[in-house]
Coordinates of N, CA, C and O in Angstrom, one line a residue:
X1 N 0.9 -1.2 -0.1 CA -0.1 -0.1 0.0 C 0.9 1.3 0.0 O 1.8 1.3 0.8
X2 N 0.7 2.1 -0.9 CA 1.5 3.3 -1.0 C 0.8 4.5 -0.2 O -0.1 4.4 0.3
X3 N 1.7 5.5 -0.1 CA 1.2 6.7 0.7 C 0.0 7.3 0.2 O -0.9 7.7 0.9
X4 N -0.2 7.4 -1.2 CA -1.5 7.9 -1.6 C -2.8 7.2 -1.3 O -3.7 7.6 -0.8
X5 N -2.6 5.8 -1.3 CA -3.8 4.9 -0.9 C -4.1 5.1 0.6 O -5.2 5.3 1.1
X6 N -3.0 5.2 1.4 CA -3.3 5.3 2.8 C -3.8 6.5 3.2 O -4.6 6.7 4.0
X7 N -3.3 7.6 2.6 CA -3.7 8.8 2.8 C -5.3 9.1 2.5 O -6.1 9.7 3.1
X8 N -5.7 8.4 1.3 CA -7.1 8.4 0.9 C -8.0 7.7 1.9 O -9.0 8.2 2.2
X9 N -7.5 6.6 2.3 CA -8.3 5.7 3.3 C -8.4 6.7 4.5 O -9.6 6.7 5.2
X10 N -7.4 7.2 5.1 CA -7.4 8.0 6.3 C -8.4 9.2 6.2 O -9.1 9.5 7.0
X11 N -8.4 9.9 4.8 CA -9.2 11.0 4.6 C -10.7 10.5 4.7 O -11.6 11.2 5.2
X12 N -11.0 9.4 4.2 CA -12.5 8.8 4.1 C -12.8 8.5 5.6 O -14.0 8.9 5.9
X13 N -11.9 7.8 6.3 CA -12.2 7.6 7.7 C -12.6 8.8 8.7 O -13.5 8.9 9.5
X14 N -11.8 9.8 8.3 CA -12.0 11.1 9.2 C -13.3 11.6 8.6 O -14.0 12.2 9.5
X15 N -13.6 11.7 7.4 CA -14.8 12.3 7.0 C -16.0 11.5 7.7 O -16.9 12.1 7.9
X16 N -15.9 10.2 7.6 CA -17.1 9.4 8.1 C -17.3 9.6 9.6 O -18.3 10.0 10.1
X17 N -16.1 10.0 10.5 CA -16.3 10.1 11.8 C -17.0 11.6 11.8 O -17.6 11.8 12.7
X18 N -16.4 12.6 11.2 CA -17.0 13.9 11.1 C -18.5 13.8 11.0 O -19.2 14.5 11.6
X19 N -18.9 13.0 9.9 CA -20.3 12.9 9.7 C -21.2 12.4 10.8 O -22.3 12.8 11.2
X20 N -20.5 11.4 11.5 CA -21.1 10.6 12.6 C -21.2 11.7 13.8 O -22.3 11.7 14.6
X21 N -20.4 12.6 14.0 CA -20.2 13.5 15.1 C -21.4 14.6 14.8 O -22.2 15.0 15.7
X22 N -21.6 14.9 13.5 CA -22.6 15.9 13.2 C -24.1 15.3 13.3 O -24.9 16.1 13.9
X23 N -24.2 14.3 12.9 CA -25.4 13.4 13.1 C -25.7 13.3 14.6 O -26.9 13.5 14.9
X24 N -24.7 12.9 15.5 CA -24.9 12.9 16.9 C -25.3 14.1 17.5 O -26.1 14.3 18.3
X25 N -24.6 15.2 17.1 CA -24.8 16.5 17.7 C -26.4 17.0 17.3 O -26.9 17.8 18.1
X26 N -26.8 16.8 16.2 CA -28.0 17.3 15.8 C -29.3 16.4 15.9 O -30.3 16.7 15.5
X27 N -28.9 15.2 16.5 CA -30.1 14.3 16.7 C -31.0 14.8 17.8 O -30.5 15.4 18.8
X28 N -32.2 14.4 17.6 CA -33.2 14.8 18.8 C -33.0 14.2 20.0 O -33.3 14.8 21.0
X29 N -32.4 12.9 19.9 CA -32.1 12.2 21.3 C -31.2 13.0 22.1 O -31.3 12.9 23.3
X30 N -30.3 13.7 21.7 CA -29.2 14.3 22.5 C -29.6 15.7 22.8 O -28.9 16.5 23.5
X31 N -30.7 16.4 22.2 CA -31.2 17.7 22.4 C -31.4 18.0 23.9 O -31.0 19.1 24.4
X32 N -32.0 17.1 24.6 CA -32.3 17.2 26.0 C -31.1 17.3 26.9 O -31.0 18.4 27.8
X33 N -30.0 16.6 26.6 CA -28.8 16.7 27.2 C -28.1 18.2 27.0 O -27.4 18.7 27.9
X34 N -28.2 18.5 25.7 CA -27.5 19.7 25.5 C -28.3 21.0 26.1 O -27.7 22.0 26.5
X35 N -29.6 20.8 26.1 CA -30.4 21.9 26.7 C -30.0 22.0 28.2 O -30.0 23.1 28.8
X36 N -29.9 20.9 28.8 CA -29.5 20.9 30.3 C -28.1 21.6 30.6 O -28.0 22.2 31.4
X37 N -27.2 21.2 29.6 CA -25.9 21.6 29.8 C -25.8 23.0 29.6 O -25.0 23.8 30.0
X38 N -26.7 23.6 28.7 CA -26.7 25.0 28.4 C -27.0 25.8 29.6 O -26.6 26.8 29.7
X39 N -27.9 25.4 30.4 CA -28.4 26.1 31.6 C -27.5 25.7 32.8 O -27.9 26.4 33.8
X40 N -26.7 24.8 32.7 CA -26.0 24.4 33.7 C -25.1 25.4 34.6 O -25.0 25.6 35.8
X41 N -24.6 26.3 33.8 CA -23.6 27.4 34.4 C -24.5 28.2 35.1 O -23.9 28.8 36.1
X42 N -25.8 28.7 34.7 CA -26.6 29.5 35.4 C -27.1 28.8 36.8 O -27.3 29.6 37.6
X43 N -27.2 27.5 36.8 CA -27.6 26.8 37.9 C -26.7 26.7 39.1 O -26.9 26.8 40.3
X44 N -25.4 26.7 38.7 CA -24.3 26.4 39.5 C -23.8 27.5 40.4 O -23.4 27.3 41.4
X45 N -23.8 28.8 39.8 CA -23.3 29.9 40.5 C -23.9 30.2 41.7 O -23.4 30.5 42.9
X46 N -25.3 30.4 42.0 CA -25.9 30.7 43.2 C -25.9 29.6 44.1 O -25.5 29.9 45.3
X47 N -25.8 28.4 43.8 CA -25.5 27.3 44.9 C -24.1 27.3 45.3 O -23.8 26.9 46.6
X48 N -23.1 27.7 44.6 CA -21.6 27.9 45.1 C -21.7 28.9 46.2 O -21.0 28.6 47.3
X49 N -22.3 30.0 46.0 CA -22.4 31.0 47.1 C -23.0 30.4 48.4 O -22.5 30.8 49.4
X50 N -24.1 29.7 48.2 CA -24.6 29.2 49.4 C -23.9 28.3 50.1 O -23.9 28.2 51.3
X51 N -23.2 27.4 49.4 CA -22.3 26.4 49.9 C -21.2 27.1 50.7 O -20.7 26.6 51.8
X52 N -20.6 28.1 50.2 CA -19.5 28.8 50.8 C -19.9 29.5 51.9 O -19.2 29.5 53.1
X53 N -21.1 30.0 52.1 CA -21.5 30.7 53.2 C -22.0 29.6 54.3 O -21.8 29.9 55.6
X54 N -22.5 28.5 54.0 CA -22.7 27.4 54.9 C -21.3 26.8 55.5 O -21.4 26.3 56.7
X55 N -20.3 26.8 55.0 CA -19.0 26.3 55.3 C -18.6 27.2 56.4 O -18.0 26.9 57.5
X56 N -18.8 28.6 56.3 CA -18.3 29.6 57.3 C -18.9 29.5 58.7 O -18.5 29.8 59.7
X57 N -20.2 29.1 58.5 CA -21.0 29.0 59.7 C -20.8 28.0 60.7 O -20.3 27.0 60.7

């Protein structure tokens, strides 16, 4: 197998992986997890303040 053939096979494999990741990211099944992760940063900040004040008491 020469360099051109192995390079072509590698390119096709990377493209297939890319298409798989795009399909996973835009699937309806993973939308709920992404929506939860989107709001996670806003949920954690007030709780951290409460935890810090409880530790001091």
